[in-house]
Amino acid sequence: MPQLSQLSEVYLSQFLWLAVALGFIFFVIARGMVPKIQATVETRERTIASDLEAAQQARVAADDTEAQWRERMDAARAEAARIAQEAKQASARDTEAKVKVAADKLTRKVEAAEAKIRSACESARAEIEAVAAEATREMVARLTGIKVEAKEAAQAVKAELNV
C-alpha cells in the first residue's frame, strides 16, 4: 500500500497539523466557551442559592403566619366559648324568669280555684244544713207531732255536723 509507505515521510507534518488543530480547538474551547459555561453555571448556582434562601425566608414567614393564625383561632375559640356561656346564662335567667311568672300565674289560678271550691263547699254545706234542718223538722213533726222551730232545727243539725 502506497499510503503506508509514505507514512514515514509525512508523519512529522501530520503531527504538526494535529498539534495545531488540537491547540486551536483547545484555545477556542478553553478561551471562548469554557468561560461562558462557567459564567452560566455560576449564575445558575447563585440563582439556586438565592431561590433556596427565599424559600427558607418564605418558610419562616409561613411558620410565623401560621403561629399568628393559630393564636387568633385560639383567641376566637375562647371568645366564642365565652359568648356561648354568656348566652346560656342569659337564656337560663330568661327561662327562670318565665318559669317564675308561669308558676306565679298558676299559683294565683290554684288559689282562685281553691277559693271557689271553698265557697262551693260552704254553699253546699249551707244548703245541706238547710235541707237537713227542714228534713229534721218534718221528721220530728211526723214522728212525734211536735213542731220544731226552723232556728232550733238548724242549730241541732249544725251541732251534729260539726262533731
Coordinates of C-alpha atoms in Angstrom, one line a residue:
M1 CA 0.0 0.0 0.0
P2 CA 1.4 3.2 -1.0
Q3 CA -0.2 5.3 1.7
L4 CA 1.6 3.3 4.4
S5 CA 4.9 3.6 2.7
Q6 CA 4.7 7.4 2.7
L7 CA 3.8 7.5 6.4
S8 CA 7.4 7.7 7.5
E9 CA 8.0 10.8 5.3
V10 CA 4.8 12.7 6.2
Y11 CA 4.2 11.8 9.8
L12 CA 6.0 14.7 11.3
S13 CA 4.0 17.2 9.3
Q14 CA 0.8 15.4 10.2
F15 CA 1.8 15.5 13.9
L16 CA 2.4 19.2 13.5
W17 CA -1.0 19.8 11.9
L18 CA -2.6 17.6 14.6
A19 CA -0.9 19.7 17.3
V20 CA -2.0 22.9 15.5
A21 CA -5.6 21.7 15.2
L22 CA -5.7 20.5 18.9
G23 CA -4.2 23.7 20.0
F24 CA -6.7 25.7 18.0
I25 CA -9.6 23.6 19.4
F26 CA -8.1 24.0 22.9
F27 CA -7.8 27.7 22.7
V28 CA -11.3 28.1 21.1
I29 CA -12.9 25.9 23.7
A30 CA -10.8 27.0 26.7
R31 CA -10.8 30.7 26.0
G32 CA -14.1 31.1 24.3
M33 CA -16.6 28.5 25.5
V34 CA -15.4 27.5 29.0
P35 CA -15.8 31.0 30.5
K36 CA -19.3 31.3 29.1
I37 CA -20.2 27.9 30.5
Q38 CA -18.6 28.7 33.9
A39 CA -20.5 32.1 34.0
T40 CA -23.7 30.3 33.2
V41 CA -23.0 27.6 35.9
E42 CA -22.1 30.3 38.5
T43 CA -25.2 32.3 37.6
R44 CA -27.3 29.2 37.9
E45 CA -25.7 28.4 41.3
R46 CA -26.3 31.9 42.5
T47 CA -29.9 31.7 41.3
I48 CA -30.4 28.4 43.1
A49 CA -28.8 29.7 46.3
S50 CA -31.0 32.9 46.2
D51 CA -34.1 30.8 45.5
L52 CA -33.3 28.5 48.4
E53 CA -32.7 31.5 50.6
A54 CA -36.0 33.0 49.5
A55 CA -37.7 29.7 50.1
Q56 CA -36.3 29.5 53.6
Q57 CA -37.4 33.0 54.3
A58 CA -40.9 32.2 52.9
R59 CA -41.0 29.1 55.1
V60 CA -40.1 31.1 58.2
A61 CA -42.7 33.7 57.3
A62 CA -45.3 31.0 56.7
D63 CA -44.5 29.5 60.1
D64 CA -44.8 32.9 61.7
T65 CA -48.1 33.5 59.9
E66 CA -49.4 30.0 60.9
A67 CA -48.4 30.7 64.6
Q68 CA -50.3 34.0 64.5
W69 CA -53.2 32.4 62.8
R70 CA -53.3 29.7 65.5
E71 CA -53.2 32.3 68.2
R72 CA -56.1 34.2 66.6
M73 CA -58.0 31.0 66.2
D74 CA -57.4 30.1 69.9
A75 CA -58.5 33.6 70.9
A76 CA -61.6 33.4 68.7
R77 CA -62.5 29.9 70.1
A78 CA -62.1 31.3 73.7
E79 CA -64.2 34.3 72.8
A80 CA -66.9 32.1 71.2
A81 CA -66.9 29.9 74.3
R82 CA -67.3 32.9 76.5
I83 CA -70.1 34.3 74.3
A84 CA -71.8 30.9 74.3
Q85 CA -71.5 30.7 78.1
E86 CA -73.0 34.2 78.5
A87 CA -75.8 33.2 76.1
K88 CA -76.5 30.1 78.2
Q89 CA -76.6 32.1 81.4
A90 CA -78.9 34.7 79.8
S91 CA -81.1 32.0 78.5
A92 CA -81.2 30.3 81.9
R93 CA -82.1 33.7 83.5
D94 CA -84.8 34.3 80.9
T95 CA -86.2 30.8 81.3
E96 CA -86.1 31.1 85.1
A97 CA -88.0 34.4 84.9
K98 CA -90.6 32.9 82.6
V99 CA -91.0 29.8 84.7
K100 CA -91.4 32.0 87.8
V101 CA -94.0 34.1 86.1
A102 CA -95.8 31.0 84.9
A103 CA -95.6 29.5 88.4
D104 CA -97.0 32.7 90.0
K105 CA -99.8 32.7 87.4
L106 CA -100.6 29.0 88.2
T107 CA -100.4 29.7 91.9
R108 CA -102.9 32.5 91.6
K109 CA -105.2 30.3 89.5
V110 CA -104.9 27.4 92.0
E111 CA -105.6 29.9 94.9
A112 CA -108.6 31.2 93.0
A113 CA -109.8 27.6 92.2
E114 CA -109.4 26.7 95.9
A115 CA -111.3 29.8 96.9
K116 CA -114.1 28.8 94.5
I117 CA -114.1 25.2 95.9
R118 CA -114.2 26.5 99.5
S119 CA -117.1 28.8 98.5
A120 CA -118.9 26.0 96.8
C121 CA -118.2 23.7 99.8
E122 CA -119.6 26.3 102.2
S123 CA -122.6 26.9 99.9
A124 CA -123.2 23.2 99.6
R125 CA -122.8 22.8 103.4
A126 CA -125.2 25.6 104.0
E127 CA -127.7 24.0 101.6
I128 CA -127.2 20.6 103.2
E129 CA -127.7 22.1 106.6
A130 CA -130.8 23.9 105.4
V131 CA -132.2 20.8 103.8
A132 CA -131.2 18.7 106.8
A133 CA -132.8 21.2 109.2
E134 CA -136.0 21.2 107.1
A135 CA -136.0 17.4 106.9
T136 CA -135.4 17.2 110.6
R137 CA -138.4 19.5 111.3
E138 CA -140.6 17.4 109.1
M139 CA -139.5 14.1 110.6
V140 CA -139.9 15.3 114.1
A141 CA -143.3 16.7 113.3
R142 CA -144.5 13.5 111.6
L143 CA -143.0 11.1 114.1
T144 CA -143.8 12.9 117.3
G145 CA -146.2 15.6 116.2
I146 CA -144.1 18.3 117.8
K147 CA -143.5 21.4 115.9
V148 CA -139.8 22.4 116.0
E149 CA -138.8 25.9 115.1
A150 CA -136.6 26.3 112.0
K151 CA -133.9 28.0 114.0
E152 CA -133.7 25.2 116.6
A153 CA -133.6 22.6 113.9
A154 CA -130.8 24.4 112.1
Q155 CA -128.8 24.7 115.4
A156 CA -129.2 21.0 116.1
V157 CA -128.1 20.0 112.6
K158 CA -125.1 22.3 112.8
A159 CA -124.1 20.9 116.1
E160 CA -124.3 17.3 114.7
L161 CA -122.4 18.2 111.5
N162 CA -119.5 20.0 113.4
V163 CA -118.9 17.0 115.7

